[in-house]
mmCIF file of C-alpha atoms and ligand atoms in Angstrom:
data_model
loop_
_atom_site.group_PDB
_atom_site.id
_atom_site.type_symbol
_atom_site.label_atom_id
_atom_site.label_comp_id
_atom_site.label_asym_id
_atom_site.label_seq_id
_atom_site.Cartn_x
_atom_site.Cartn_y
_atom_site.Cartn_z
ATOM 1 C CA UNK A 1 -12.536 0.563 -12.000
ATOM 2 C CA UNK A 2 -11.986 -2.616 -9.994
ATOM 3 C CA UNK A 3 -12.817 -1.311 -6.594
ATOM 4 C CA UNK A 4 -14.435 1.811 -4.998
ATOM 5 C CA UNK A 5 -12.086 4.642 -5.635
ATOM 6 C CA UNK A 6 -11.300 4.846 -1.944
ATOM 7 C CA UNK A 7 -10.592 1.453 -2.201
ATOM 8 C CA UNK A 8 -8.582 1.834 -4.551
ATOM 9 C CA UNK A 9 -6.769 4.731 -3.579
ATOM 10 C CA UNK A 10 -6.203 3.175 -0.006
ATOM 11 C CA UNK A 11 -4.605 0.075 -1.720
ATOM 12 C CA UNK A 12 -2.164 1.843 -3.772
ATOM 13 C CA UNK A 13 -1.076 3.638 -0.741
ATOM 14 C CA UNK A 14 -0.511 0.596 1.501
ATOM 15 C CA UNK A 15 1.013 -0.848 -1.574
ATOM 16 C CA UNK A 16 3.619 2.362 -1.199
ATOM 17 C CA UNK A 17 3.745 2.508 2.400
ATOM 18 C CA UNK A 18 4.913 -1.648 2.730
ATOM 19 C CA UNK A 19 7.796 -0.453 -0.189
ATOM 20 C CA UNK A 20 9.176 2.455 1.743
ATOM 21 C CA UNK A 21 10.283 -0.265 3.991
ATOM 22 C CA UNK A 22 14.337 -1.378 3.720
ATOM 23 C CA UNK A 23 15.265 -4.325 2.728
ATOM 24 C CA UNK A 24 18.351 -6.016 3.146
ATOM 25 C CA UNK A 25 18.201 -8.478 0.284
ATOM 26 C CA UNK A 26 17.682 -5.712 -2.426
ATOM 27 C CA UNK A 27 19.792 -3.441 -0.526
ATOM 28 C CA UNK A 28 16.377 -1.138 -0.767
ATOM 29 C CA UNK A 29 17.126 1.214 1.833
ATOM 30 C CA UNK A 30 14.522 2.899 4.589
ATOM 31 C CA UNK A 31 12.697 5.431 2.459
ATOM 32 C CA UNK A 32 10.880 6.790 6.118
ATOM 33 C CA UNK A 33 13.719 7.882 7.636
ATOM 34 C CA UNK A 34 13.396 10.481 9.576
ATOM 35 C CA UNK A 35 9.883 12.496 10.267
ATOM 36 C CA UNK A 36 10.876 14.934 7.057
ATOM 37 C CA UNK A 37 10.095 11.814 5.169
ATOM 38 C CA UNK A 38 6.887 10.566 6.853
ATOM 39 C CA UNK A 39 5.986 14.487 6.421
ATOM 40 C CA UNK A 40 6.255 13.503 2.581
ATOM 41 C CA UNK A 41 4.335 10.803 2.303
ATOM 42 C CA UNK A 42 1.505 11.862 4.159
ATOM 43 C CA UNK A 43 1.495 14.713 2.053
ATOM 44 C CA UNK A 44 1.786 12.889 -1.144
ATOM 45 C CA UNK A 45 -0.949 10.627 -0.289
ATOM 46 C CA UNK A 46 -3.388 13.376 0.764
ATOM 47 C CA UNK A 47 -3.344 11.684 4.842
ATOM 48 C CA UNK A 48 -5.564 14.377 6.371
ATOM 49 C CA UNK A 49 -6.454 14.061 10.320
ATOM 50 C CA UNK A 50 -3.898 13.752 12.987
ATOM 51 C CA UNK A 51 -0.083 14.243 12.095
ATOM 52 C CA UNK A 52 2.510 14.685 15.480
ATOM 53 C CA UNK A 53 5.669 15.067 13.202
ATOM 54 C CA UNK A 54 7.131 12.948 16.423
ATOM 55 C CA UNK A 55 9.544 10.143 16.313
ATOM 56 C CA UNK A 56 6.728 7.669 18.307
ATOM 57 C CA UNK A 57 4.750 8.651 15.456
ATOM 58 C CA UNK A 58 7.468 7.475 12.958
ATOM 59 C CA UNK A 59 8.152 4.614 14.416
ATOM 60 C CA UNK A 60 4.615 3.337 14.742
ATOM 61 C CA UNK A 61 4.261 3.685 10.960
ATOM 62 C CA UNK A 62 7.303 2.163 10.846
ATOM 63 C CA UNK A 63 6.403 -1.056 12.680
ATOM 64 C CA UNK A 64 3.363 -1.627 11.001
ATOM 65 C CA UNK A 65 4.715 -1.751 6.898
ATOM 66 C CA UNK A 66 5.725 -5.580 8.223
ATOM 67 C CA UNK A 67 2.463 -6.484 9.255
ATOM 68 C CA UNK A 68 0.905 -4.872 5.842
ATOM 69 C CA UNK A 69 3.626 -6.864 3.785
ATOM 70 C CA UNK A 70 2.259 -10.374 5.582
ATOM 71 C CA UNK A 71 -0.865 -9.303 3.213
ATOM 72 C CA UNK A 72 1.008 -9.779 -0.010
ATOM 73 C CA UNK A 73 2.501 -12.857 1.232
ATOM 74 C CA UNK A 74 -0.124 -15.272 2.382
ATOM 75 C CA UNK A 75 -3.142 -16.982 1.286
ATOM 76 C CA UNK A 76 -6.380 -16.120 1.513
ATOM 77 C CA UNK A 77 -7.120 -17.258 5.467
ATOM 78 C CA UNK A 78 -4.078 -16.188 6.802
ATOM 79 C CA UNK A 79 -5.075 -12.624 5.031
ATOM 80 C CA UNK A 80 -8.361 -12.795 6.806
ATOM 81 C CA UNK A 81 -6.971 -13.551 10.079
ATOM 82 C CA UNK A 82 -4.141 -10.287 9.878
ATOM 83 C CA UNK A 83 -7.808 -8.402 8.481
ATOM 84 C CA UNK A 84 -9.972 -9.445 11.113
ATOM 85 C CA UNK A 85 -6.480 -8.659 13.938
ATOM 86 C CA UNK A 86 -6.081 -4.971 12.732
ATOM 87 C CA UNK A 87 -9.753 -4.342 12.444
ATOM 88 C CA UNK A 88 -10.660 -5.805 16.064
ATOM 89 C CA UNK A 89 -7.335 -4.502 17.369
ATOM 90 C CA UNK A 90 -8.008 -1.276 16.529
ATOM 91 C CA UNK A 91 -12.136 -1.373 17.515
ATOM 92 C CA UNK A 92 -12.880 -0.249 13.339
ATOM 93 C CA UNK A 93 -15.377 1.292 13.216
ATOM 94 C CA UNK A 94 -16.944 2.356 9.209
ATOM 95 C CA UNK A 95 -18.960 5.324 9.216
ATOM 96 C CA UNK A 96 -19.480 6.802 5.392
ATOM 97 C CA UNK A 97 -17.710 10.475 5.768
ATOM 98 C CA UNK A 98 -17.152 13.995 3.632
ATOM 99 C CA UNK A 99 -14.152 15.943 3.781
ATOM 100 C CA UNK A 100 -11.978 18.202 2.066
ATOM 101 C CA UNK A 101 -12.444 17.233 -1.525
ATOM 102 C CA UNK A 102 -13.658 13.960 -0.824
ATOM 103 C CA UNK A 103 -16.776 13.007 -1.657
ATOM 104 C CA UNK A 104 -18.913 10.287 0.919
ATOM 105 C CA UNK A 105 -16.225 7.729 1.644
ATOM 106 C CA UNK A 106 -15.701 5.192 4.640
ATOM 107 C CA UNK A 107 -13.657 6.046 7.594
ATOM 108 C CA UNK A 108 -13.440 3.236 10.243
ATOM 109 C CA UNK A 109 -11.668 5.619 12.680
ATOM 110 C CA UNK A 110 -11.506 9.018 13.967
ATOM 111 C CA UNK A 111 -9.617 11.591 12.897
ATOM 112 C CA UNK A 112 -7.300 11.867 16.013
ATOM 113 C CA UNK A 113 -6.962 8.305 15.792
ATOM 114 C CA UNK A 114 -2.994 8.051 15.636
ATOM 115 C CA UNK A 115 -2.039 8.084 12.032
ATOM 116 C CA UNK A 116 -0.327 4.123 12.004
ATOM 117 C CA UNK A 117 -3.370 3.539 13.395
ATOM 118 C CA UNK A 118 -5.931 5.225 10.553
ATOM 119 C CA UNK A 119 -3.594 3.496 8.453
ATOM 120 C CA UNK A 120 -4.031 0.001 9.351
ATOM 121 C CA UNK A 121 -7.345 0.325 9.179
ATOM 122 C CA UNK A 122 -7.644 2.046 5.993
ATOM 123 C CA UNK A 123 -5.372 -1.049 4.579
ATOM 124 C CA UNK A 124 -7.619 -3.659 6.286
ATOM 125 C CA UNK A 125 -11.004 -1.920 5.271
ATOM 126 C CA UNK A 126 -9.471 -1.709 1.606
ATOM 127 C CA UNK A 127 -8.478 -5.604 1.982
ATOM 128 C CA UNK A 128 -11.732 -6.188 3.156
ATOM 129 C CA UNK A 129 -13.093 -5.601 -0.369
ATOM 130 C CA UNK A 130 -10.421 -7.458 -1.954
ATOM 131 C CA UNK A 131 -11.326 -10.163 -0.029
ATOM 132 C CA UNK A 132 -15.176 -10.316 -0.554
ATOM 133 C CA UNK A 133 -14.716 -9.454 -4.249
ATOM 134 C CA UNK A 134 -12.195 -12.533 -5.122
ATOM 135 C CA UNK A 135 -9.376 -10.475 -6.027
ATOM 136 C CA UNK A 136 -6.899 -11.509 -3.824
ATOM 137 C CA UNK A 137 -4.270 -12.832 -6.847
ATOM 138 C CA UNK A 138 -4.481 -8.839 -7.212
ATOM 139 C CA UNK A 139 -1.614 -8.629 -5.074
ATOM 140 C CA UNK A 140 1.582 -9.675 -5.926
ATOM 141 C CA UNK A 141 5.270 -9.207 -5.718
ATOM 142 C CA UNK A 142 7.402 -6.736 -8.522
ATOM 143 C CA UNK A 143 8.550 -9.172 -10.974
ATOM 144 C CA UNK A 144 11.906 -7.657 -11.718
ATOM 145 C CA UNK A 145 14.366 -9.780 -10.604
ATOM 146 C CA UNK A 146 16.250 -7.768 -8.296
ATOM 147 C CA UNK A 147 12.855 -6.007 -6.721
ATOM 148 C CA UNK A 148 10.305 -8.014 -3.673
ATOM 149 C CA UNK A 149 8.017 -4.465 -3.952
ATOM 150 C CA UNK A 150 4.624 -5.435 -3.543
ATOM 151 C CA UNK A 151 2.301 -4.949 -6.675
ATOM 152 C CA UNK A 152 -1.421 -3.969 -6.982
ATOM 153 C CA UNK A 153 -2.974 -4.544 -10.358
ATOM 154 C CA UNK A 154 -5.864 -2.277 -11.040
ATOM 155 C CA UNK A 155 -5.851 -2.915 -14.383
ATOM 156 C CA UNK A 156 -8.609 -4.615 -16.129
ATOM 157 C CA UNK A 157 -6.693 -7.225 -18.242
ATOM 158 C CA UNK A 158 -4.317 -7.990 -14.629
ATOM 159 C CA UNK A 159 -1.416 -7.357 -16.922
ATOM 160 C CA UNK A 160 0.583 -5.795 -14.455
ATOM 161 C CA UNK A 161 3.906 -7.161 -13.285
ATOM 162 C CA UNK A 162 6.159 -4.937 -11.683
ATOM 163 C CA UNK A 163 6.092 -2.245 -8.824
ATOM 164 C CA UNK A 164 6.010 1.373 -8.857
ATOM 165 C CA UNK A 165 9.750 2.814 -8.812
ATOM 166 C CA UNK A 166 10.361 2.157 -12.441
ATOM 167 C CA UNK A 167 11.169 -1.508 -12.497
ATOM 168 C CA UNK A 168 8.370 -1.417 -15.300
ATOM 169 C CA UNK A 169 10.516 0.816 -17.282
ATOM 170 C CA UNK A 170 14.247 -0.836 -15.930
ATOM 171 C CA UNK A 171 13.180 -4.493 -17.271
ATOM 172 C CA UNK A 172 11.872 -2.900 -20.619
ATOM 173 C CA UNK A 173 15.365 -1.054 -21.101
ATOM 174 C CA UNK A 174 16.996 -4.167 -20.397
ATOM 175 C CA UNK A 175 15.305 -6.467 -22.851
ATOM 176 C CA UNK A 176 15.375 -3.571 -25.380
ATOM 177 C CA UNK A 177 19.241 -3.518 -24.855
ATOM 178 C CA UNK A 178 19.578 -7.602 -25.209
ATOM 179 C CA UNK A 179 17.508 -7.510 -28.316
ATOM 180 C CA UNK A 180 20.028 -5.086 -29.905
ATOM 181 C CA UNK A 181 23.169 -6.674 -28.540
ATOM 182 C CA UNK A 182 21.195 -9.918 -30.201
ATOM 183 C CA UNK A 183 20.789 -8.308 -33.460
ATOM 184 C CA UNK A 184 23.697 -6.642 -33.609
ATOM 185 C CA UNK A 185 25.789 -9.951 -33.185
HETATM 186 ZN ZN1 ZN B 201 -11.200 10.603 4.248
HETATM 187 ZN ZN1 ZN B 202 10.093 -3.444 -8.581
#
């Protein structure tokens, strides 16, 4: 383990909240369409507290997978300074907490905190760590050509290179297809 596993857990699902996001030079459409989908990923990431199901709701989460993407894209300072904004923005505040299955992990806001807003701060408390432990170059884009998903490597030898939605398994089709077409000329 690199990180805490709530760190880690909260990383991967920024990581997957910044790719539901559309994007126009992929042609990656909006995976959070409508409040059915939010419903989803909540679900899917185990998001317990406060849920509306509204469309303000929606598009608060909505508006903040830009400002989480920044993260991926900047150097270190400029990563502090978007930390240090949604932590003061937000008045964080880390208390260790139980709940559910959970055993003591940090919360930095309240449960009826809006949920864009428990999940900025969940992204900048995880970032926090990243930041004091060095790891930044943990972060990185989906090397697959035709993919800008944003990447965290957990793994120990940092071997990973592409995103979660199969790219991984895409580029190792592809060069498994050219080797044949290679061998077979
Ligand atoms: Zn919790
Ligand atoms: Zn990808």
């Amino acid at each position: 383990m690199v990180f805490a596993h709530d760190t880690e857990i909260a990383l991967a699902a920024a990581a997957a909240l910044v790719n539901t996001a559309p994007d126009s030079a992929t042609g990656d459409e909006e995976e959070l369409a409508g409040t059915g989908d939010l419903d989803r990923f909540v679900l899917a990431w185990g998001w317990t507290g406060r849920h509306c199901r509204d469309d303000a709701e929606l598009l608060a989460v909505q508006a903040l997978r830009p400002r989480l993407r920044r993260i991926w894209e900047v150097d270190q300072d400029e990563v502090v300074d978007i930390v240090n904004g949604l932590l003061r923005e937000f008045r964080a505040l880390p208390q260790l907490v139980k709940h559910d299955e959970w055993e003591y992990h940090l919360h930095a806001t309240a449960p009826e905190a809006p949920l864009a807003t428990r999940m900025a701060v969940e992204a900048a408390m995880a970032m926090v760590d990243v930041v004091r432990g060095g790891e930044l170059a943990r972060l990185g884009i989906c090397q697959a050509p035709d993919c800008r998903d944003v990447v965290v490597d957990l793994s120990k030898n940092r071997s990973k290179r592409f995103c979660e939605s199969g790219c991984g398994n895409r580029m190792a089709v592809a060069a498994y297809r050219a080797r044949r077409s290679r061998d077979a000329g």
